[in-house]
Amino acid sequence: MKAPSLQRRFVWAGSVLVATTVGSGLWSWLTFTRLATVVDAAVYQSQEAVDLAAALHNSLEREDDALLLFVDGKVEPARHALAAERQRGDVAWARLNQHLQRETAEVQPLVETLRRSLENYRQAGDRLLMLPEGSVGLSVYHREVNPRLREAVAACDQLREHYFRRMEQVGIFVRDATLRTTRLVTLVIVLTVALGLGVAVWLGRSILRPIRELTECLEEIRKGHFDRRVPVRSGDELGQLAAGFNRMAEALSEYRQSSLGELLVAKMTLEATLHALPNAVLLFTPEGHVAAINPPAQRLLNAQGKPTVTALNELPLPGAYRTAIEAALQGVRAPLPRFDFHQTLEVMVDGQRRRFLMTAVPVPQFAPGRCGAIAVFDDITEFVRLDQLRGELIGMASHELKSPLTILQMNLLMLQEGAPQLSERQRQLLTAAIDGCVELGRTVEEWLDLTRIEAGQLRLNLAPLDLKALLASVIRALQPRFDDASITLVMEDNQQHPLPAVWGDAARLSNVVANVLTNALKYTPSGGVVRIQLISRQNAGSDPTATVQIAVTDQGPGVPAEFRERIFEKFFRLEHHLGPRGKDVRGTGIGLYLCRQIIAAHGGTITCEPGENARGTRFVISLPVRG
């Protein structure tokens, strides 16, 4: 017999639960509706009877008050009041009598007693009113009238008490009925829950077991056990799924044994190789989705609180890294500096702070006509630590050198004061020694500035500057060195208007200009010319992009295009790349790096360009104009 489908099972189970729930709810609704109807009718009728009996009671009391006025001798007011109260009492009795006609037989004796007591009281009152004036006294009232009043009032009270007891009985009935209904509803709920649990267990056994077996078989096939099969236990959808899975496993087994299976082996080999790499590696599809990730990369993402990442925009990466990967997806190798320690990714991994540097590489033809990308994260924690130790060593050595160098320079200057007693050769040696101290002092100061910049402690003393005066001061200091090298230093100022105000640190900017001029002096051959130009880039009106430029042009061998940005890197020395042309040039490789950092701190830029007619080098320093 064919097993029922999953859809039929769910429909049947749902129908049972829905029918049970709807049936219990409908029965509860009918029960509480009936109770509400009974309670409403009983309470309304009882309350109306109680109110009418109370009105009749009050009317009898006021009618008795009128009779007392008559006894007191106030005949006319008593007659008017008595007529009004009897009329009001008749209305109340008529309404009460009409209401009581709809009641059961048990109320009729009370009604008859009330009617008889009311008639007796009225007759006694009429007899009192018929007595001649002067003969009426309280004794007659108390003997004939008041007892009849007490009987009528007592009959009203008995009637009210009867209806009070009826409302109490209705309340007890409602309480008992509600309790029975609640118990029955609770029983139905318990049975429904039990039925639901039974249905859930039945569905779970008939559905979850095949799914669990299918999952286990799928995991075995993922591990390479293609001979594993799922038992087919029924002919429903799950049985059909199991049969289809077995056919797929059979096809995979045959595929693996065919020549195309070599591709699968190659893919598995590639994945194994990727997992064996010590660096964190992520592979991206052209759409920016994560195609593969090795265990080191997974640990890196876990440390950042992102264990499940499926796309590039979900990765917790700096903007420069994300831009580099996007460029690689476009087939462009990332322009990110390879060993720039300021571009590292800092992550706490296994309780240790690690630093990673990323390299993004395009993967051509990842898909037809489209590139993928590989992001490799190198752990450079030790390199960063060594760089920090190097910076600390440079800072400590610079501080230690500064004091003895100052003492040496002071002593040499004191010796120079007695130069007339020295021979020409001795004066030359003394001058060379003083120049060496000055050069060494400048180098020490550069090292100190380097440590301040790397520690983020470079402070600028900003003030309005006269750039012409600043350049003149630097030129005066360097003019002897240019004269000794037979190089002409020319200052060109073709501005027709005064230069706008520039705020800056005079000492730092002087060092920058001196450094650029010193480089020009080093690379310009004897007999050459070094030119300095002041250029104002200020338009009419208020221009937020207005700048003042200082351009220094030499006649040296020039800087190749591929090195015009790298010369501003720390410790880069161009002479290592110039061959014979740079063998006589010396430097520390930090001068231009410091220049760029200082100019950047001023909000400006420094660039390297080819000189006129592609001869020599032109350095352009741009400083913003500030009002």
XYZ file of C-alpha atoms in Angstrom:
627
model
C 0.000 0.000 0.000
C 1.369 3.378 -0.990
C 2.312 5.533 2.004
C 0.514 8.873 2.351
C 2.479 11.874 1.141
C 4.027 14.375 3.517
C 1.470 16.937 2.499
C -1.385 14.603 3.446
C 0.251 13.808 6.758
C 0.583 17.456 7.643
C -2.958 18.211 6.456
C -4.356 15.339 8.519
C -2.417 16.270 11.645
C -3.321 19.928 11.239
C -6.962 19.106 10.657
C -7.136 17.073 13.875
C -5.598 19.860 15.894
C -7.736 22.538 14.256
C -10.932 20.486 14.736
C -10.137 19.889 18.396
C -9.324 23.522 18.991
C -12.363 24.835 17.081
C -14.708 22.342 18.791
C -13.537 23.230 22.284
C -13.639 26.924 21.469
C -17.168 26.701 20.023
C -18.448 24.741 23.021
C -16.880 27.286 25.389
C -18.443 30.132 23.431
C -21.898 28.562 23.576
C -21.571 27.822 27.299
C -20.458 31.319 28.245
C -23.083 32.876 25.949
C -25.815 30.855 27.709
C -24.443 31.865 31.108
C -24.342 35.492 30.069
C -27.983 35.321 28.890
C -29.168 33.640 32.119
C -27.238 36.007 34.323
C -28.407 39.052 32.414
C -32.075 38.047 32.563
C -32.015 36.967 36.221
C -30.059 39.954 37.472
C -32.123 42.421 35.450
C -35.475 41.017 36.638
C -34.334 40.709 40.246
C -32.841 44.189 40.282
C -36.024 45.676 38.801
C -38.181 43.906 41.414
C -35.864 45.090 44.221
C -36.001 48.671 42.965
C -39.824 48.641 42.677
C -40.199 47.108 46.174
C -37.844 49.778 47.553
C -39.875 52.511 45.811
C -43.116 51.108 47.315
C -41.446 50.923 50.735
C -40.388 54.562 50.524
C -43.860 55.583 49.359
C -45.451 53.846 52.379
C -43.040 55.624 54.721
C -43.902 59.041 53.236
C -47.642 58.159 53.317
C -47.250 57.409 57.020
C -45.566 60.786 57.471
C -48.691 62.437 55.969
C -50.895 60.555 58.451
C -48.714 61.832 61.294
C -49.322 65.395 60.062
C -53.053 64.644 60.293
C -52.606 63.379 63.824
C -50.701 66.583 64.626
C -53.719 68.628 63.557
C -52.466 69.793 60.173
C -55.419 68.455 58.309
C -55.222 70.179 54.915
C -51.472 69.690 54.353
C -51.876 66.122 55.521
C -54.675 65.418 53.045
C -52.710 66.914 50.086
C -49.505 65.042 51.012
C -51.421 61.809 51.584
C -53.136 62.046 48.191
C -49.829 62.633 46.407
C -48.030 59.825 48.217
C -50.890 57.362 47.679
C -50.864 58.188 43.969
C -47.084 57.583 43.860
C -47.503 54.373 45.844
C -50.248 53.159 43.506
C -47.927 53.670 40.524
C -45.116 51.751 42.257
C -47.499 48.929 43.239
C -48.953 48.726 39.738
C -45.475 48.421 38.168
C -44.364 45.917 40.813
C -47.528 43.860 40.404
C -47.135 43.887 36.609
C -43.502 42.766 36.944
C -44.403 40.010 39.421
C -47.078 38.558 37.137
C -44.191 37.078 35.005
C -42.634 35.320 37.979
C -43.012 31.726 39.087
C -45.588 30.412 41.579
C -43.170 30.614 44.530
C -43.351 34.412 44.446
C -47.181 34.590 44.447
C -47.628 34.072 48.243
C -45.289 37.000 48.895
C -47.214 39.088 46.379
C -50.535 38.173 47.995
C -49.222 39.000 51.477
C -47.937 42.372 50.233
C -51.258 43.152 48.526
C -53.266 42.233 51.646
C -50.957 44.196 53.975
C -51.138 47.222 51.665
C -54.979 47.094 51.620
C -55.129 46.748 55.434
C -52.816 49.726 55.880
C -54.834 51.883 53.479
C -58.107 50.930 55.236
C -56.610 51.749 58.652
C -55.455 55.106 57.298
C -58.881 55.844 55.857
C -60.509 55.056 59.209
C -58.057 57.428 60.887
C -58.971 60.196 58.467
C -62.728 59.631 59.105
C -62.430 60.336 62.841
C -63.752 63.782 63.949
C -61.118 66.434 64.556
C -59.962 66.615 68.090
C -60.592 62.951 68.722
C -57.565 61.764 66.829
C -54.595 60.968 68.943
C -51.332 59.157 68.843
C -52.822 56.262 70.729
C -55.258 55.575 67.899
C -52.443 55.886 65.357
C -50.202 53.474 67.236
C -53.041 51.035 67.865
C -54.686 50.963 64.455
C -52.374 52.373 61.755
C -48.740 51.815 62.649
C -49.021 47.993 63.030
C -50.569 47.784 59.559
C -47.686 49.937 58.225
C -45.131 47.599 59.789
C -46.843 44.621 58.147
C -46.807 46.275 54.695
C -43.166 47.374 55.074
C -42.220 43.893 56.263
C -43.948 42.376 53.209
C -41.883 44.711 50.947
C -38.710 43.709 52.744
C -39.568 39.999 52.398
C -40.065 40.480 48.680
C -36.706 42.279 48.350
C -34.992 39.621 50.436
C -36.435 36.955 48.145
C -34.920 38.611 45.096
C -31.622 39.184 46.878
C -31.465 35.440 47.572
C -32.341 34.748 43.930
C -29.408 36.918 42.724
C -27.190 35.106 45.180
C -28.372 31.759 43.795
C -27.705 33.021 40.248
C -24.189 33.958 41.285
C -23.650 30.508 42.777
C -25.041 28.922 39.622
C -22.763 31.011 37.427
C -19.762 30.224 39.627
C -20.436 26.493 39.480
C -21.123 26.564 35.741
C -17.964 28.610 35.102
C -15.923 26.237 37.227
C -17.301 23.224 35.338
C -16.648 24.939 32.016
C -13.122 25.897 33.067
C -12.360 22.350 34.120
C -13.715 21.008 30.875
C -11.768 23.573 28.809
C -8.620 22.755 30.770
C -9.187 19.070 30.088
C -9.687 19.806 26.394
C -6.498 21.905 26.322
C -4.527 19.167 28.027
C -5.905 16.605 25.586
C -5.136 18.938 22.671
C -1.577 19.465 23.884
C -1.145 15.746 24.361
C -2.578 15.140 20.912
C -0.295 17.794 19.458
C 2.747 16.250 21.142
C 1.718 12.854 19.861
C 1.323 14.209 16.346
C 4.673 16.022 16.608
C 6.415 12.854 17.804
C 4.791 10.862 15.028
C 5.744 13.399 12.400
C 9.230 13.653 13.880
C 9.783 9.919 13.729
C 8.413 9.648 10.230
C 10.207 12.727 8.850
C 13.263 13.553 10.935
C 14.708 10.063 10.902
C 14.982 9.923 7.082
C 16.363 13.478 7.054
C 18.974 12.560 9.696
C 19.998 9.506 7.689
C 20.198 11.660 4.554
C 22.389 14.226 6.375
C 24.747 11.554 7.697
C 25.058 10.013 4.245
C 25.706 13.441 2.726
C 28.526 14.055 5.210
C 30.052 10.684 4.387
C 29.982 11.479 0.678
C 31.540 14.886 1.392
C 34.415 13.033 3.026
C 34.835 10.929 -0.114
C 32.884 7.774 0.809
C 30.870 7.583 -2.420
C 29.687 4.031 -1.708
C 27.362 5.159 1.093
C 23.609 4.942 0.378
C 20.423 6.069 2.128
C 17.828 3.362 3.016
C 14.514 3.972 1.240
C 11.805 3.374 3.877
C 8.668 4.715 2.140
C 7.251 5.823 -1.164
C 6.450 9.384 -0.106
C 8.449 12.507 -0.894
C 11.195 11.566 1.586
C 11.462 8.131 0.027
C 11.653 9.721 -3.418
C 14.314 12.122 -2.120
C 16.329 9.217 -0.689
C 16.073 7.325 -3.987
C 17.132 10.418 -5.911
C 20.050 10.959 -3.537
C 21.183 7.370 -4.061
C 21.084 7.893 -7.816
C 23.127 11.066 -7.417
C 25.666 9.240 -5.222
C 25.899 6.505 -7.841
C 26.514 9.120 -10.550
C 29.151 10.832 -8.417
C 30.871 7.523 -7.829
C 30.947 6.841 -11.555
C 32.067 10.411 -12.225
C 34.910 10.071 -9.775
C 36.053 6.895 -11.427
C 35.974 8.514 -14.895
C 38.637 10.744 -16.451
C 36.706 13.841 -15.350
C 37.289 12.754 -11.780
C 40.810 14.065 -12.146
C 39.371 17.569 -12.061
C 37.815 16.831 -8.709
C 41.130 15.483 -7.452
C 42.857 18.626 -8.717
C 40.305 20.798 -6.924
C 40.723 18.867 -3.704
C 44.502 19.155 -4.080
C 44.159 22.918 -4.545
C 41.967 23.199 -1.463
C 44.416 21.107 0.546
C 47.258 23.359 -0.616
C 45.279 26.455 0.316
C 44.571 25.020 3.776
C 48.246 24.142 4.235
C 49.430 27.734 3.725
C 50.531 29.359 6.997
C 49.240 32.797 5.950
C 45.591 33.795 6.094
C 44.169 33.584 2.564
C 40.744 34.520 1.200
C 39.604 33.896 -2.369
C 36.917 36.173 -3.841
C 34.659 35.634 -6.841
C 34.229 38.448 -9.406
C 31.011 39.414 -7.591
C 32.911 39.956 -4.326
C 31.704 36.784 -2.606
C 34.058 34.660 -0.523
C 34.802 31.540 -2.571
C 37.372 29.919 -0.268
C 38.935 30.602 3.094
C 41.736 28.699 4.806
C 41.956 27.939 8.558
C 44.349 30.832 9.442
C 41.954 33.275 7.780
C 39.031 31.701 9.640
C 40.878 32.164 12.939
C 41.533 35.774 11.998
C 37.833 36.373 11.318
C 36.834 34.580 14.523
C 39.130 36.894 16.466
C 37.315 39.877 14.921
C 33.906 38.509 15.869
C 32.945 37.637 12.263
C 32.959 33.820 12.095
C 30.582 33.653 9.127
C 31.415 35.989 6.264
C 30.115 35.491 2.746
C 30.925 38.749 0.946
C 33.600 41.438 0.786
C 31.350 44.143 2.235
C 30.924 42.044 5.399
C 34.650 41.811 6.138
C 35.922 43.987 9.031
C 38.752 45.550 6.987
C 40.209 49.076 6.795
C 39.086 51.161 3.851
C 42.478 50.890 2.117
C 42.372 47.086 2.240
C 38.830 46.973 0.902
C 39.808 49.352 -1.919
C 42.800 47.160 -2.764
C 40.616 44.038 -3.052
C 38.074 45.898 -5.194
C 40.908 47.057 -7.464
C 42.189 43.471 -7.729
C 38.694 42.339 -8.758
C 38.992 44.846 -11.590
C 42.300 43.287 -12.619
C 44.479 46.028 -11.062
C 47.164 45.151 -8.555
C 46.676 47.035 -5.325
C 48.698 50.251 -4.972
C 49.038 49.669 -1.240
C 52.699 49.970 -0.086
C 54.011 46.485 0.593
C 55.841 47.213 3.842
C 53.997 50.228 5.199
C 53.610 49.376 8.888
C 51.013 52.146 9.276
C 48.650 50.189 7.000
C 48.595 47.064 9.162
C 45.504 45.337 10.542
C 45.712 44.933 14.321
C 43.788 41.970 15.793
C 43.779 40.089 19.115
C 44.433 36.438 18.202
C 44.626 33.795 20.964
C 45.089 36.513 23.563
C 47.997 38.142 21.681
C 47.954 41.366 19.692
C 49.012 40.560 16.132
C 49.678 42.848 13.161
C 48.802 41.790 9.612
C 49.701 43.325 6.254
C 47.471 42.462 3.310
C 48.386 41.886 -0.317
C 45.581 41.759 -2.914
C 46.353 39.920 -6.152
C 44.039 39.623 -9.186
C 43.102 36.134 -10.409
C 42.726 36.473 -14.195
C 40.056 34.379 -15.920
C 38.453 33.321 -12.653
C 35.314 33.365 -14.781
C 35.089 33.968 -18.524
C 36.313 37.513 -19.064
C 36.269 38.367 -15.349
C 38.817 38.490 -12.547
C 38.686 37.094 -9.068
C 40.991 38.181 -6.261
C 43.174 36.633 -3.585
C 43.811 38.489 -0.326
C 46.880 37.270 1.611
C 47.378 38.482 5.183
C 51.025 38.268 6.317
C 51.691 38.239 10.044
C 54.344 40.951 10.433
C 54.053 41.320 14.198
C 57.747 40.600 14.708
C 58.743 43.017 11.935
C 56.634 45.741 13.536
C 58.219 44.979 16.894
C 61.681 45.227 15.355
C 60.722 48.510 13.703
C 59.551 49.852 17.051
C 62.810 48.724 18.669
C 64.726 50.401 15.842
C 62.809 53.633 16.397
C 63.453 53.465 20.141
C 67.145 52.796 19.485
C 67.364 55.732 17.074
C 65.638 58.020 19.551
C 67.841 56.936 22.432
C 71.031 57.215 20.355
C 70.016 60.638 19.040
C 69.412 61.929 22.558
C 72.714 60.488 23.752
C 74.611 62.010 20.793
C 73.123 65.466 21.116
C 74.766 66.433 24.418
C 78.400 65.459 23.592
C 77.978 66.887 20.080
C 76.889 70.228 21.528
C 79.917 70.252 23.844
C 82.234 69.387 20.934
C 80.756 72.108 18.745
C 81.098 74.710 21.518
C 84.734 73.776 22.092
C 85.486 74.005 18.361
C 83.831 77.408 18.186
C 85.922 78.530 21.156
C 89.049 77.289 19.354
C 87.974 79.196 16.249
C 88.061 82.413 18.239
C 91.850 81.945 18.486
C 92.172 81.157 14.774
C 94.582 84.077 14.018
C 97.283 82.253 16.005
C 96.699 79.083 13.942
C 98.253 78.218 10.629
C 96.188 78.190 7.425
C 96.077 74.414 7.410
C 94.915 74.332 11.029
C 92.180 76.874 10.309
C 90.962 74.781 7.380
C 90.889 71.673 9.571
C 89.024 73.565 12.289
C 86.458 74.918 9.817
C 85.945 71.433 8.377
C 85.476 70.063 11.897
C 82.876 72.736 12.709
C 81.042 72.032 9.431
C 81.090 68.313 10.249
C 79.591 69.045 13.667
C 76.872 71.151 12.072
C 76.128 68.390 9.551
C 76.110 65.760 12.276
C 73.854 67.963 14.418
C 71.435 68.296 11.518
C 71.461 64.514 11.096
C 70.804 64.000 14.823
C 67.950 66.484 14.649
C 66.503 64.584 11.702
C 66.658 61.364 13.695
C 64.907 63.071 16.615
C 62.212 64.434 14.283
C 61.817 60.946 12.860
C 61.155 59.464 16.306
C 58.736 62.314 17.141
C 56.781 61.791 13.918
C 56.551 58.032 14.391
C 55.420 58.549 17.994
C 52.864 61.162 16.903
C 54.574 63.820 19.043
C 55.603 66.307 16.355
C 54.450 69.733 17.510
C 54.359 72.826 15.304
C 54.765 76.389 16.540
C 52.480 78.085 14.048
C 52.762 81.809 13.357
C 52.373 84.142 10.357
C 55.384 83.719 8.075
C 57.163 85.904 5.554
C 58.272 83.246 3.076
C 60.618 85.642 1.277
C 62.446 86.383 4.500
C 62.504 82.670 5.411
C 64.010 81.739 2.028
C 66.539 84.563 2.259
C 67.660 83.289 5.657
C 68.099 79.722 4.378
C 69.952 80.949 1.282
C 72.349 83.009 3.397
C 73.152 79.960 5.521
C 73.762 77.691 2.509
C 75.385 80.206 0.154
C 78.963 79.396 1.260
C 78.452 75.717 0.464
C 77.102 76.555 -2.996
C 80.052 78.905 -3.586
C 82.533 76.226 -2.551
C 80.876 73.796 -5.012
C 80.863 76.423 -7.804
C 77.087 76.140 -8.130
C 74.923 79.187 -8.680
C 71.898 79.602 -6.400
C 69.258 81.847 -7.979
C 66.166 83.222 -6.241
C 63.357 84.142 -8.684
C 60.368 86.190 -7.550
C 58.166 87.425 -10.398
C 55.129 88.142 -8.233
C 53.528 91.512 -8.933
C 51.511 91.438 -5.715
C 52.546 90.726 -2.133
C 52.427 87.086 -1.121
C 49.348 86.104 0.929
C 49.727 85.148 4.584
C 50.955 81.653 5.367
C 50.849 80.161 8.851
C 53.625 77.748 9.673
C 56.505 76.700 11.898
C 59.456 78.784 10.742
C 62.115 76.392 12.079
C 60.501 73.298 10.550
C 59.886 74.935 7.174
C 63.449 76.249 7.158
C 64.695 72.689 7.674
C 62.478 71.493 4.801
C 63.787 74.143 2.386
C 67.356 73.550 3.533
C 66.975 69.817 3.005
C 65.620 70.274 -0.531
C 68.385 72.755 -1.386
C 71.026 70.444 0.068
C 69.744 67.604 -2.119
C 69.890 69.911 -5.142
C 73.460 70.822 -4.192
C 74.449 67.144 -3.924
C 73.147 66.174 -7.356
C 73.938 69.337 -9.370
C 77.326 69.198 -11.124
C 79.944 71.944 -10.683
C 79.070 75.037 -12.720
C 75.354 74.236 -12.633
C 72.443 76.372 -11.470
C 69.827 75.772 -8.762
C 66.720 77.949 -9.003
C 64.193 78.832 -6.311
C 60.798 80.200 -7.344
C 57.969 81.653 -5.271
C 54.564 81.177 -6.918
C 51.177 82.366 -5.623
C 48.215 80.203 -6.698
C 45.567 82.577 -5.373
C 42.599 83.617 -7.495
C 40.540 86.734 -7.077
C 38.226 86.744 -4.127
C 38.032 84.167 -1.365
C 39.544 80.902 -2.630
C 39.701 77.952 -0.173
C 42.193 76.178 -2.457
C 44.672 79.070 -2.657
C 48.293 78.051 -2.073
C 51.802 79.459 -2.132
C 54.410 77.269 -3.819
C 58.140 77.047 -3.358
C 59.749 75.355 -6.372
C 63.419 74.209 -6.306
C 64.890 73.098 -9.643
C 68.337 71.564 -10.031
C 70.381 70.408 -13.032
C 71.263 66.965 -11.701
C 70.711 63.605 -13.347
C 67.020 63.689 -12.471
C 64.804 61.142 -10.714
C 63.382 58.286 -12.808
C 59.578 58.306 -12.985
C 59.251 55.050 -11.040
C 61.129 56.561 -8.061
C 59.453 59.999 -7.832
C 57.120 58.800 -5.104
C 59.455 56.318 -3.480
C 62.102 58.961 -2.697
C 59.694 60.200 0.018
C 59.688 56.780 1.683
C 61.628 56.260 4.859
C 65.232 55.019 4.317
C 64.917 55.043 0.529
C 68.240 56.128 -1.062
C 68.191 57.049 -4.716
C 71.950 56.635 -5.119
C 71.504 52.878 -4.807
C 69.505 52.988 -8.048
C 71.563 55.502 -10.055
C 74.592 53.318 -10.687
C 77.834 55.242 -11.331
C 76.020 58.596 -11.270
C 75.230 58.259 -7.603
C 78.407 56.725 -6.246
C 79.692 60.059 -4.841
C 76.356 61.011 -3.231
C 75.680 60.153 0.379
C 72.563 60.400 2.530
C 70.588 58.812 5.351
C 67.371 58.294 3.410
C 65.142 60.136 5.881
C 65.458 63.768 4.756
C 62.718 63.787 2.134
C 60.556 61.527 4.302
C 60.708 64.146 7.076
C 60.025 66.902 4.553
C 56.794 65.254 3.410
C 55.657 64.595 6.998
C 56.334 68.188 8.079
C 54.617 69.678 5.015
C 51.668 67.314 5.510
C 51.410 68.503 9.137
C 51.061 72.045 7.709
C 48.246 70.830 5.436
C 50.387 71.127 2.301
C 52.089 68.840 -0.222
C 55.551 68.248 -1.635
C 56.010 66.586 -5.015
C 58.877 65.564 -7.251
C 58.681 66.508 -10.948
C 61.058 66.496 -13.916
C 62.954 69.753 -14.516
C 62.723 71.966 -17.545
C 63.194 70.102 -20.808
C 63.265 66.849 -18.798
C 66.601 67.891 -17.303
C 67.221 67.757 -13.585
C 64.594 67.583 -10.844
C 61.970 70.050 -9.623
C 60.623 69.839 -6.055
C 57.392 71.784 -5.478
C 56.293 72.636 -1.916
C 52.659 73.812 -1.702
C 51.408 75.506 1.483
C 47.771 76.546 2.000
C 46.887 80.205 2.412
C 45.072 80.870 5.649
C 43.186 84.029 6.415
